[in-house]
Short mmCIF file of C-alpha atoms in Angstrom, two decimals:
data_model
loop_
_atom_site.label_atom_id
_atom_site.label_comp_id
_atom_site.label_asym_id
_atom_site.label_seq_id
_atom_site.Cartn_x
_atom_site.Cartn_y
_atom_site.Cartn_z
CA MET A 21 0.00 0.00 0.00
CA LYS A 22 1.26 3.44 -0.91
CA PRO A 23 2.28 5.22 2.30
CA TRP A 24 0.26 8.33 1.51
CA ILE A 25 -3.10 6.58 1.19
CA LYS A 26 -3.92 6.23 4.86
CA PRO A 27 -3.09 9.79 5.98
CA THR A 28 -4.92 11.17 2.95
CA VAL A 29 -8.07 9.19 3.75
CA PHE A 30 -7.77 10.28 7.39
CA VAL A 31 -7.80 13.93 6.37
CA LEU A 32 -10.63 13.37 3.88
CA CYS A 33 -12.74 11.80 6.61
CA LEU A 34 -12.30 14.87 8.79
CA LEU A 35 -13.27 17.32 6.05
CA PRO A 36 -17.08 17.04 6.41
CA LEU A 37 -16.87 17.73 10.13
CA ALA A 38 -14.44 20.59 9.57
CA TRP A 39 -16.84 22.09 7.06
CA LEU A 40 -19.78 21.70 9.45
CA VAL A 41 -17.90 23.38 12.28
CA PHE A 42 -16.89 26.21 9.98
CA ALA A 43 -20.43 26.58 8.60
CA LEU A 44 -21.89 26.59 12.10
CA LEU A 45 -19.52 29.33 13.26
CA ALA A 46 -19.96 31.32 10.04
CA ASP A 47 -23.77 31.08 10.30
CA ARG A 48 -24.02 29.17 7.04
CA LEU A 49 -26.18 26.26 8.16
CA GLY A 50 -29.46 28.04 7.46
CA ALA A 51 -32.27 29.12 9.74
CA ASN A 52 -32.16 26.04 11.96
CA PRO A 53 -28.44 25.29 12.32
CA ILE A 54 -28.77 22.73 15.10
CA GLU A 55 -31.25 20.68 13.13
CA ALA A 56 -28.92 20.93 10.12
CA LEU A 57 -25.93 19.83 12.21
CA THR A 58 -27.83 16.83 13.57
CA ARG A 59 -29.06 15.84 10.12
CA GLU A 60 -25.65 16.25 8.48
CA THR A 61 -23.70 14.29 11.08
CA GLY A 62 -26.34 11.56 10.92
CA GLU A 63 -26.14 11.35 7.17
CA TRP A 64 -22.34 11.30 7.27
CA THR A 65 -22.46 8.41 9.73
CA LEU A 66 -24.57 6.49 7.24
CA ARG A 67 -22.19 7.41 4.42
CA TRP A 68 -19.11 6.21 6.30
CA LEU A 69 -20.86 2.98 7.24
CA LEU A 70 -21.73 2.30 3.61
CA ILE A 71 -18.29 3.36 2.36
CA THR A 72 -16.78 0.93 4.87
CA LEU A 73 -18.95 -1.80 3.38
CA CYS A 74 -17.60 -0.92 -0.08
CA MET A 75 -14.03 -1.87 0.86
CA THR A 76 -14.31 -5.68 0.70
CA PRO A 77 -16.09 -5.75 -2.69
CA LEU A 78 -13.61 -3.15 -3.97
CA ARG A 79 -10.69 -5.28 -2.86
CA LYS A 80 -12.21 -8.34 -4.52
CA ALA A 81 -12.94 -6.53 -7.75
CA THR A 82 -9.55 -4.81 -8.07
CA ARG A 83 -7.23 -7.00 -5.97
CA TRP A 84 -5.82 -3.84 -4.42
CA ILE A 85 -4.85 -4.28 -0.82
CA TRP A 86 -5.41 -0.75 0.43
CA PRO A 87 -9.20 -0.97 0.72
CA ILE A 88 -8.82 -3.62 3.42
CA ARG A 89 -6.07 -1.63 5.14
CA ILE A 90 -8.21 1.48 5.49
CA ARG A 91 -11.44 -0.38 6.29
CA ARG A 92 -10.93 -0.24 10.05
CA MET A 93 -10.20 3.47 9.97
CA LEU A 94 -13.35 4.15 7.94
CA GLY A 95 -15.43 2.13 10.38
CA LEU A 96 -13.96 4.09 13.28
CA PHE A 97 -14.80 7.32 11.50
CA ALA A 98 -18.41 6.13 11.21
CA PHE A 99 -18.30 5.62 14.98
CA PHE A 100 -16.76 9.05 15.47
CA TYR A 101 -19.48 10.75 13.40
CA VAL A 102 -22.25 8.86 15.20
CA CYS A 103 -20.80 10.10 18.51
CA VAL A 104 -21.03 13.69 17.27
CA HIS A 105 -24.52 12.99 15.94
CA LEU A 106 -25.67 11.54 19.26
CA SER A 107 -24.07 14.41 21.17
CA THR A 108 -26.00 16.99 19.14
CA TYR A 109 -29.20 15.16 20.08
CA LEU A 110 -28.36 14.71 23.78
CA TRP A 111 -26.92 18.17 24.27
CA LEU A 112 -28.27 20.63 21.72
CA ASP A 113 -31.65 19.01 21.16
CA GLN A 114 -32.62 17.66 24.59
CA PHE A 115 -30.12 19.52 26.76
CA PHE A 116 -29.50 16.35 28.83
CA ASP A 117 -33.12 16.06 29.87
CA TRP A 118 -32.75 12.35 30.67
CA GLY A 119 -36.44 11.85 31.37
CA GLU A 120 -37.34 13.18 27.95
CA ILE A 121 -34.49 11.24 26.32
CA GLY A 122 -35.63 8.01 28.00
CA ARG A 123 -39.21 8.55 26.84
CA ASP A 124 -37.93 9.25 23.32
CA ILE A 125 -35.95 6.00 23.24
CA LEU A 126 -38.89 3.95 24.46
CA LYS A 127 -41.68 5.66 22.55
CA ARG A 128 -40.20 6.76 19.25
CA PRO A 129 -39.33 3.83 17.01
CA PHE A 130 -36.95 5.94 14.93
CA ILE A 131 -34.98 6.90 18.03
CA THR A 132 -35.12 3.34 19.41
CA VAL A 133 -33.64 2.03 16.19
CA GLY A 134 -31.02 4.78 16.00
CA MET A 135 -29.96 4.20 19.58
CA LEU A 136 -29.76 0.45 18.97
CA GLY A 137 -27.51 1.12 15.99
CA PHE A 138 -25.24 3.23 18.17
CA VAL A 139 -25.14 0.62 20.95
CA LEU A 140 -24.22 -2.11 18.46
CA LEU A 141 -21.45 0.04 17.05
CA VAL A 142 -19.77 0.44 20.44
CA PRO A 143 -18.42 -3.16 20.71
CA LEU A 144 -17.20 -2.94 17.12
CA ALA A 145 -15.18 0.18 17.89
CA ALA A 146 -13.97 -1.31 21.18
CA THR A 147 -12.72 -4.51 19.54
CA SER A 148 -11.14 -2.85 16.54
CA THR A 149 -7.54 -3.21 17.75
CA ASN A 150 -5.18 -5.93 16.53
CA ALA A 151 -4.87 -7.25 20.08
CA MET A 152 -8.64 -7.67 20.40
CA MET A 153 -8.74 -9.29 17.00
CA ARG A 154 -6.22 -11.92 18.14
CA ARG A 155 -7.88 -12.42 21.50
CA LEU A 156 -11.35 -12.97 20.07
CA GLY A 157 -10.22 -15.12 17.16
CA ARG A 158 -13.16 -16.57 15.30
CA ASN A 159 -15.59 -14.73 17.52
CA TRP A 160 -14.17 -11.46 16.27
CA THR A 161 -15.42 -12.23 12.74
CA ARG A 162 -18.81 -13.23 14.13
CA LEU A 163 -19.07 -10.07 16.21
CA HIS A 164 -18.07 -7.86 13.32
CA ARG A 165 -20.94 -9.14 11.20
CA LEU A 166 -22.81 -6.43 13.10
CA ALA A 167 -21.25 -4.11 10.52
CA TYR A 168 -24.03 -5.36 8.23
CA VAL A 169 -26.77 -4.83 10.81
CA VAL A 170 -25.84 -1.28 11.86
CA PRO A 171 -26.22 0.37 8.42
CA ALA A 172 -29.63 -1.31 8.04
CA LEU A 173 -30.68 0.22 11.37
CA GLY A 174 -29.26 3.55 10.22
CA VAL A 175 -31.35 3.49 7.04
CA LEU A 176 -34.47 2.60 9.03
CA HIS A 177 -33.71 5.39 11.55
CA PHE A 178 -33.58 7.87 8.66
CA TRP A 179 -36.64 6.44 6.87
CA TRP A 180 -38.89 6.65 9.92
CA LEU A 181 -37.86 10.23 10.61
CA VAL A 182 -38.95 11.56 7.23
CA LYS A 183 -42.42 13.14 6.94
CA ALA A 184 -43.35 12.35 3.36
CA ASP A 185 -40.44 12.50 0.92
CA VAL A 186 -38.46 9.26 1.34
CA ARG A 187 -36.24 9.69 -1.71
CA THR A 188 -32.99 10.23 0.21
CA PRO A 189 -33.40 7.32 2.66
CA PHE A 190 -34.47 5.21 -0.32
CA VAL A 191 -31.15 5.88 -2.05
CA TYR A 192 -29.25 4.75 1.07
CA ALA A 193 -31.46 1.66 1.34
CA LEU A 194 -30.72 0.84 -2.28
CA LEU A 195 -26.96 1.27 -1.81
CA PHE A 196 -27.11 -0.97 1.25
CA VAL A 197 -29.01 -3.69 -0.65
CA VAL A 198 -26.50 -3.54 -3.52
CA LEU A 199 -23.58 -3.83 -1.10
CA MET A 200 -25.20 -6.84 0.54
CA LEU A 201 -25.94 -8.44 -2.83
CA LEU A 202 -22.26 -8.13 -3.76
CA ARG A 203 -21.57 -10.38 -0.78
CA TRP A 204 -24.08 -12.95 -1.86
CA LYS A 205 -22.16 -15.94 -3.26
CA PRO A 206 -23.84 -16.29 -6.69
CA VAL A 207 -23.29 -12.60 -7.42
CA SER A 208 -19.77 -12.29 -6.05
CA LEU A 209 -18.57 -15.45 -7.88
CA ARG A 210 -19.84 -14.20 -11.21
CA GLY A 211 -17.91 -10.97 -10.75
CA SER A 212 -14.58 -12.66 -10.03
CA ASN A 213 -12.54 -15.36 -11.77
CA ARG A 214 -14.40 -18.49 -10.74
CA GLY A 215 -14.07 -18.36 -7.02
CA GLN A 216 -10.41 -17.42 -6.69
CA ILE A 217 -11.26 -14.72 -4.21
CA SER A 218 -11.04 -17.03 -1.22
CA ASN A 219 -7.35 -17.64 -2.00
CA LEU A 220 -6.70 -13.91 -2.12
CA SER A 221 -8.09 -13.09 1.27
CA PRO A 222 -5.43 -11.87 3.66
CA MET B 25 -70.12 27.96 -11.54
CA THR B 26 -67.65 30.51 -12.70
CA LEU B 27 -68.56 34.11 -12.64
CA ILE B 28 -66.24 37.06 -12.97
CA ARG B 29 -68.26 39.89 -11.55
CA THR B 30 -68.91 42.94 -13.67
CA PRO B 31 -69.61 46.38 -12.17
CA SER B 32 -73.38 45.87 -12.54
CA ASP B 33 -73.27 42.86 -10.17
CA ILE B 34 -71.70 44.81 -7.38
CA ASP B 35 -74.01 46.06 -4.68
CA PRO B 36 -73.60 49.72 -3.73
CA SER B 37 -73.00 48.53 -0.19
CA GLU B 38 -69.90 46.79 -1.44
CA ILE B 39 -68.38 49.89 -2.94
CA THR B 40 -65.14 50.58 -1.23
CA PRO B 41 -64.76 53.50 1.16
CA GLU B 42 -61.97 55.83 0.18
CA SER B 43 -59.73 54.95 3.10
CA VAL B 44 -59.87 51.28 2.18
CA TYR B 45 -59.33 52.10 -1.46
CA ARG B 46 -56.18 54.01 -0.55
CA GLU B 47 -55.09 51.07 1.54
CA ARG B 48 -55.50 48.81 -1.44
CA ARG B 49 -53.56 51.17 -3.63
CA ARG B 50 -50.72 50.98 -1.17
CA PHE B 51 -50.95 47.20 -1.35
CA MET B 52 -50.76 47.27 -5.14
CA GLN B 53 -47.86 49.69 -5.00
CA ALA B 54 -46.11 47.39 -2.60
CA GLY B 55 -46.48 44.60 -5.13
CA LEU B 56 -45.17 46.84 -7.89
CA ALA B 57 -42.25 47.93 -5.79
CA LEU B 58 -41.36 44.32 -5.17
CA SER B 59 -41.61 43.26 -8.80
CA GLY B 60 -39.67 46.40 -9.79
CA ALA B 61 -36.92 45.41 -7.39
CA ALA B 62 -36.89 41.94 -8.91
CA LEU B 63 -36.57 43.39 -12.42
CA LEU B 64 -33.68 45.57 -11.38
CA GLY B 65 -32.02 42.56 -9.84
CA GLU B 66 -32.11 44.00 -6.38
CA ALA B 67 -32.44 41.65 -3.49
CA PRO B 68 -36.12 41.63 -2.55
CA PHE B 69 -34.95 41.35 1.06
CA ALA B 70 -33.91 44.99 0.85
CA GLN B 71 -37.62 45.76 0.79
CA ALA B 72 -37.99 44.39 4.26
CA THR B 73 -36.69 47.57 5.79
CA VAL B 74 -39.04 49.69 3.70
CA THR B 75 -42.68 49.52 4.72
CA PRO B 76 -44.83 49.70 1.62
CA PHE B 77 -48.05 49.11 3.59
CA THR B 78 -48.54 52.21 5.66
CA GLY B 79 -51.13 53.20 8.18
CA LEU B 80 -51.67 49.64 9.28
CA THR B 81 -53.31 49.25 12.64
CA ARG B 82 -51.36 47.07 15.01
CA SER B 83 -53.82 44.46 16.21
CA ALA B 84 -54.54 43.83 19.86
CA PHE B 85 -54.02 40.16 19.02
CA SER B 86 -50.33 40.77 18.30
CA VAL B 87 -47.83 39.12 20.60
CA ASP B 88 -45.05 41.13 22.11
CA GLU B 89 -42.19 38.76 21.34
CA SER B 90 -39.10 39.34 19.26
CA GLN B 91 -39.82 38.68 15.60
CA THR B 92 -38.05 36.02 13.58
CA GLU B 93 -35.63 37.55 11.10
CA TYR B 94 -37.03 38.29 7.66
CA LYS B 95 -34.42 36.12 5.97
CA ASP B 96 -35.52 33.13 8.04
CA VAL B 97 -39.24 33.77 7.64
CA THR B 98 -38.74 33.87 3.87
CA GLY B 99 -35.89 31.37 3.57
CA TYR B 100 -36.97 28.45 5.75
CA ASN B 101 -40.33 27.22 4.57
CA ASN B 102 -42.45 24.13 4.12
CA PHE B 103 -44.26 24.54 0.81
CA TYR B 104 -44.05 21.11 -0.82
CA GLU B 105 -45.43 22.50 -4.09
CA PHE B 106 -41.91 23.87 -4.59
CA GLY B 107 -39.92 20.99 -3.12
CA THR B 108 -39.61 19.21 0.20
CA GLY B 109 -36.40 20.89 1.39
CA LYS B 110 -36.67 23.92 3.66
CA GLU B 111 -34.72 26.10 1.22
CA ASP B 112 -36.55 24.78 -1.86
CA PRO B 113 -39.53 27.18 -1.77
CA ALA B 114 -37.27 30.26 -1.65
CA ALA B 115 -35.23 28.84 -4.53
CA ASN B 116 -38.13 27.64 -6.72
CA ALA B 117 -41.21 29.73 -6.00
CA HIS B 118 -40.24 32.47 -8.46
CA THR B 119 -42.03 30.46 -11.17
CA LEU B 120 -45.42 30.97 -9.49
CA ARG B 121 -47.59 33.54 -11.28
CA THR B 122 -49.73 35.39 -8.80
CA SER B 123 -51.26 37.88 -11.20
CA PRO B 124 -53.94 37.48 -12.44
CA TRP B 125 -55.33 35.55 -9.50
CA SER B 126 -58.84 34.51 -8.69
CA VAL B 127 -60.54 32.60 -5.92
CA THR B 128 -63.52 30.36 -6.58
CA VAL B 129 -66.15 30.24 -3.86
CA GLU B 130 -68.46 27.22 -3.92
CA GLY B 131 -70.85 25.13 -1.92
CA GLU B 132 -73.27 26.03 0.82
CA CYS B 133 -73.46 29.80 0.40
CA ALA B 134 -75.65 32.43 -1.19
CA LYS B 135 -72.92 34.08 -3.24
CA PRO B 136 -70.81 31.48 -4.96
CA GLY B 137 -68.65 32.52 -7.88
CA THR B 138 -65.17 33.22 -9.09
CA TYR B 139 -63.81 36.40 -7.64
CA THR B 140 -60.67 38.20 -8.73
CA LEU B 141 -58.12 38.88 -6.02
CA GLU B 142 -59.08 42.54 -6.24
CA ASP B 143 -62.72 41.66 -5.58
CA ILE B 144 -61.68 39.60 -2.61
CA LEU B 145 -59.53 42.32 -1.06
CA LYS B 146 -61.61 45.37 -1.94
CA PRO B 147 -63.72 45.91 1.18
CA HIS B 148 -61.17 44.89 3.79
CA ALA B 149 -58.93 47.16 5.81
CA LEU B 150 -55.57 45.54 6.33
CA GLU B 151 -53.98 45.22 9.71
CA GLU B 152 -50.70 43.94 11.06
CA ARG B 153 -50.83 40.92 13.35
CA ILE B 154 -47.75 39.51 14.99
CA TYR B 155 -48.43 35.84 15.56
CA ARG B 156 -46.48 32.86 16.78
CA LEU B 157 -46.24 30.07 14.22
CA ARG B 158 -45.55 26.53 15.41
CA CYS B 159 -44.61 23.88 12.85
CA VAL B 160 -45.62 20.28 13.53
CA GLU B 161 -41.92 19.42 13.05
CA GLY B 162 -40.97 21.15 16.30
CA TRP B 163 -39.76 24.61 15.31
CA SER B 164 -41.45 27.95 15.61
CA MET B 165 -41.28 31.57 14.49
CA VAL B 166 -42.87 34.92 15.28
CA ILE B 167 -44.17 36.57 12.12
CA PRO B 168 -45.69 40.01 11.53
CA TRP B 169 -48.47 39.15 9.09
CA ILE B 170 -50.60 41.61 7.18
CA GLY B 171 -54.17 40.66 6.50
CA PHE B 172 -57.79 40.78 7.56
CA PRO B 173 -60.06 38.43 9.51
CA LEU B 174 -61.33 35.45 7.52
CA ALA B 175 -64.68 35.94 9.25
CA ASP B 176 -65.19 39.25 7.42
CA LEU B 177 -64.57 37.54 4.09
CA ILE B 178 -66.83 34.59 4.86
CA LYS B 179 -69.74 36.84 5.83
CA ARG B 180 -69.70 38.36 2.34
CA PHE B 181 -70.49 34.98 0.77
CA GLU B 182 -73.42 34.39 3.12
CA PRO B 183 -72.90 30.75 4.05
CA THR B 184 -76.11 28.78 4.59
CA GLY B 185 -77.05 26.80 7.68
CA ASN B 186 -75.61 23.68 6.03
CA ALA B 187 -72.14 25.17 5.97
CA LYS B 188 -70.50 23.31 8.85
CA TYR B 189 -66.95 23.47 7.54
CA VAL B 190 -64.84 25.55 5.19
CA GLU B 191 -62.52 23.76 2.81
CA PHE B 192 -59.60 25.51 1.10
CA GLU B 193 -57.54 24.53 -1.90
CA THR B 194 -54.12 25.66 -3.08
CA LEU B 195 -53.44 26.24 -6.75
CA ARG B 196 -52.64 23.08 -8.69
CA ASP B 197 -50.19 23.96 -11.47
CA PRO B 198 -47.39 21.42 -11.97
CA GLU B 199 -45.90 23.72 -14.64
CA ARG B 200 -45.21 26.45 -12.14
CA MET B 201 -45.22 24.37 -8.99
CA PRO B 202 -42.51 21.84 -9.78
CA GLY B 203 -43.04 19.96 -6.52
CA GLN B 204 -46.46 18.87 -7.81
CA ARG B 205 -44.86 16.75 -10.53
CA ARG B 206 -44.26 14.13 -7.86
CA SER B 207 -47.08 12.86 -5.70
CA VAL B 208 -45.42 13.43 -2.32
CA LEU B 209 -48.85 14.65 -1.21
CA HIS B 210 -52.25 14.55 -2.85
CA TRP B 211 -52.55 17.64 -5.07
CA PRO B 212 -54.08 20.13 -4.92
CA TYR B 213 -53.26 20.75 -1.26
CA VAL B 214 -56.47 20.78 0.75
CA GLU B 215 -57.11 22.12 4.22
CA GLY B 216 -60.20 22.82 6.24
CA LEU B 217 -61.61 24.44 9.35
CA ARG B 218 -64.76 23.98 11.33
CA MET B 219 -67.06 26.95 10.76
CA ASP B 220 -66.56 28.36 14.27
CA GLU B 221 -62.77 28.08 13.87
CA ALA B 222 -62.97 29.88 10.53
CA MET B 223 -65.12 32.64 12.06
CA HIS B 224 -62.84 33.08 15.06
CA PRO B 225 -61.34 36.60 15.23
CA LEU B 226 -57.80 35.20 15.39
CA THR B 227 -58.15 33.44 12.03
CA LEU B 228 -56.48 35.60 9.42
CA MET B 229 -56.38 35.84 5.65
CA ALA B 230 -52.86 37.11 5.05
CA VAL B 231 -51.64 39.04 2.03
CA GLY B 232 -48.34 40.26 3.40
CA LEU B 233 -45.64 39.99 6.02
CA TYR B 234 -43.03 42.33 7.40
CA GLY B 235 -44.89 45.28 5.93
CA ALA B 236 -44.80 44.09 2.33
CA ALA B 237 -46.71 41.78 -0.02
CA LEU B 238 -46.35 38.05 0.71
CA PRO B 239 -43.27 36.57 -0.92
CA LYS B 240 -44.20 33.67 -3.19
CA GLN B 241 -42.52 31.09 -0.94
CA ASN B 242 -44.78 32.23 1.89
CA GLY B 243 -47.99 31.56 -0.04
CA ALA B 244 -48.59 34.59 -2.25
CA PRO B 245 -50.90 36.18 -3.04
CA ILE B 246 -53.31 35.09 -0.32
CA ARG B 247 -53.07 32.52 2.43
CA LEU B 248 -54.63 31.42 5.67
CA VAL B 249 -53.03 31.93 9.10
CA VAL B 250 -54.47 29.99 12.04
CA PRO B 251 -52.00 30.70 14.84
CA TRP B 252 -53.19 28.09 17.37
CA LYS B 253 -52.83 25.20 14.91
CA TYR B 254 -49.74 23.54 13.45
CA GLY B 255 -48.42 25.46 10.47
CA PHE B 256 -49.58 23.05 7.79
CA LYS B 257 -53.21 24.01 8.53
CA SER B 258 -52.43 27.55 7.31
CA ILE B 259 -52.88 26.78 3.62
CA LYS B 260 -51.02 28.90 1.07
CA SER B 261 -51.79 30.38 -2.36
CA ILE B 262 -55.53 29.78 -2.06
CA VAL B 263 -57.67 29.41 -5.21
CA LYS B 264 -60.78 27.76 -3.79
CA ILE B 265 -63.01 28.23 -0.77
CA ARG B 266 -65.83 25.73 -0.40
CA PHE B 267 -68.56 25.69 2.24
CA VAL B 268 -69.40 22.10 3.09
CA GLU B 269 -71.45 20.00 5.47
CA GLN B 270 -68.95 17.17 5.90
CA GLN B 271 -65.53 17.47 7.54
CA PRO B 272 -62.98 18.04 4.75
CA LEU B 273 -60.15 15.58 4.19
CA SER B 274 -56.95 17.59 4.28
CA SER B 275 -53.86 16.55 2.32
CA TRP B 276 -51.77 15.64 5.36
CA THR B 277 -54.57 13.69 6.99
CA ARG B 278 -54.97 11.80 3.74
CA ALA B 279 -51.21 11.08 3.65
CA ALA B 280 -50.96 9.89 7.27
CA PRO B 281 -54.29 9.83 9.14
CA ASP B 282 -52.76 8.61 12.40
CA GLU B 283 -50.20 11.46 12.42
CA TYR B 284 -52.04 14.54 11.16
CA GLY B 285 -55.59 14.95 12.40
CA PHE B 286 -58.23 17.37 11.16
CA TYR B 287 -57.87 19.67 14.17
CA SER B 288 -54.08 19.67 14.54
CA ASN B 289 -54.22 22.15 17.39
CA VAL B 290 -50.84 22.88 18.92
CA ASN B 291 -50.83 20.69 22.03
CA PRO B 292 -47.73 19.82 24.08
CA GLU B 293 -49.62 16.94 25.73
CA VAL B 294 -50.45 15.13 22.51
CA ASP B 295 -47.36 13.82 20.76
CA HIS B 296 -46.91 13.25 17.11
CA PRO B 297 -46.66 9.43 16.95
CA ARG B 298 -43.03 9.73 15.93
CA TRP B 299 -41.82 12.65 18.02
CA SER B 300 -42.67 14.67 21.11
CA GLN B 301 -44.49 17.99 20.83
CA ARG B 302 -43.55 19.15 24.32
CA SER B 303 -40.90 21.58 23.19
CA GLU B 304 -39.91 23.56 20.14
CA ARG B 305 -36.92 25.40 18.76
CA ARG B 306 -37.72 29.03 18.08
CA ILE B 307 -35.78 29.85 14.94
CA GLY B 308 -32.85 32.06 15.94
CA GLU B 309 -32.68 30.72 19.50
CA PHE B 310 -30.18 28.23 20.82
CA LEU B 311 -32.11 26.31 23.44
CA LYS B 312 -35.54 24.83 22.97
CA ARG B 313 -38.53 26.33 24.69
CA LYS B 314 -41.64 24.68 26.08
CA THR B 315 -44.53 24.45 23.67
CA LEU B 316 -47.66 26.21 24.93
CA MET B 317 -51.20 24.86 24.79
CA PHE B 318 -52.90 26.13 21.61
CA ASN B 319 -49.56 27.80 20.87
CA GLY B 320 -50.21 30.31 23.65
CA TYR B 321 -53.68 31.27 22.38
CA ALA B 322 -55.60 29.08 24.86
CA GLU B 323 -57.32 32.07 26.43
CA GLN B 324 -58.92 32.95 23.11
CA VAL B 325 -59.62 29.54 21.59
CA ALA B 326 -59.84 26.86 24.29
CA SER B 327 -63.62 27.37 24.52
CA LEU B 328 -63.99 26.19 20.91
CA TYR B 329 -63.00 22.72 22.05
CA ALA B 330 -64.79 22.56 25.41
CA GLY B 331 -65.81 19.00 26.20
CA MET B 332 -63.81 17.50 23.34
CA ASP B 333 -61.22 14.79 23.88
CA LEU B 334 -58.20 16.43 22.28
CA ARG B 335 -56.31 13.14 22.27
CA LYS B 336 -58.93 11.63 20.00
CA ASN B 337 -59.56 14.82 18.06
CA PHE B 338 -55.88 15.55 17.48
#
């Protein structure tokens, strides 16, 4: 892997947040900046989750190694953005009114699902180190299948929030389905040279 | 029945007093000033500081709260006819043609017909009313509207005893309302009020805000403002008023009957099924504030709903 790839991706991942912070301070997030900040960080979480899911198919299609090497970092950025997203809700939206937050989680399916997605992402971030990978062995792979569940919850969280126009969540749902289909054996075998992928896996 | 009224149809009693006539002239001039500014490529926002409507009485119904900035009132809108994004109406509504404009009055009344906007406005003195506006999505504004009571307009059409409700329709024109090319909602947009709600002195027909004619994204040339109900009840760019016996089916109720009821009174105790209505973010403020019963107009309107279960009649 070219040595510049990882630092470049790192900086790229920070750009959306940098822009949001700048726009917030420069009063360029519109009439309802807090709502915009919450929406943007939420959408970026979903984007990073889906981009993370692109890495394995990309590696299989191109045989490049770098997609697998940056996959963990992308996943951690998804976690980072969801933390910012959740903070905007807890702090700027509810101002740490735990009673109200608790009622929201129990009563509002879209918040229940979003919170579940966050909770499931925590063990993935916590076990992302090489040491944890070795310690958990086969269980690590099992645990990290949650990376397929979390984006689905994210899409649902978005879908249930929308009032009438579901075009944007629909696009994310579609991307998610495509990324899952690429992992489905009949599809992934057709795309590669007769099942040689398994030999290429690191 | 379509009927453009000619001078011979107009009762002498309807002939406009001079003061009102002058008022209307000022309104027309305001419109001209705005379109002139648009032609010259000036920002129409610049007009906000000028007050083309003059001599407006400030209504006793006005609230004494700091007003939401003009750029937010005219830049952050829900008007799905021009797109579902908050900035879409400001970006797209320029295609709407508001002149000529007419309003068709139908149903249970003695004077149905198609009236030009001028006919509609003629006898009414305009006043400024500063009202709170609470959106069902959980944000709110304070807007200085210009208009006249809907009750005064309704009386002119002489509704019959069968008129239990008033139904309103927005223009349907997919050519000029690009949002209508997709069926996000059922077009044309329909809203309705119970007769006593429509006749309530707080219910306003608005033709302007911030001292000038209504910008297109805010529902030009004429819209409803019902300050104790969620914003979507205040239908924009009205072309039809129908007096009916049955409760109208509004567009949002049709889209999601369990989420948007006919009444849709602002009520912190009755949640939207998907989110709480207990608090709201006033545009321009950092922290949320508590939502008030009937949006703070309980004193004036609570009696309309005496004995009703507001959880059922949401």
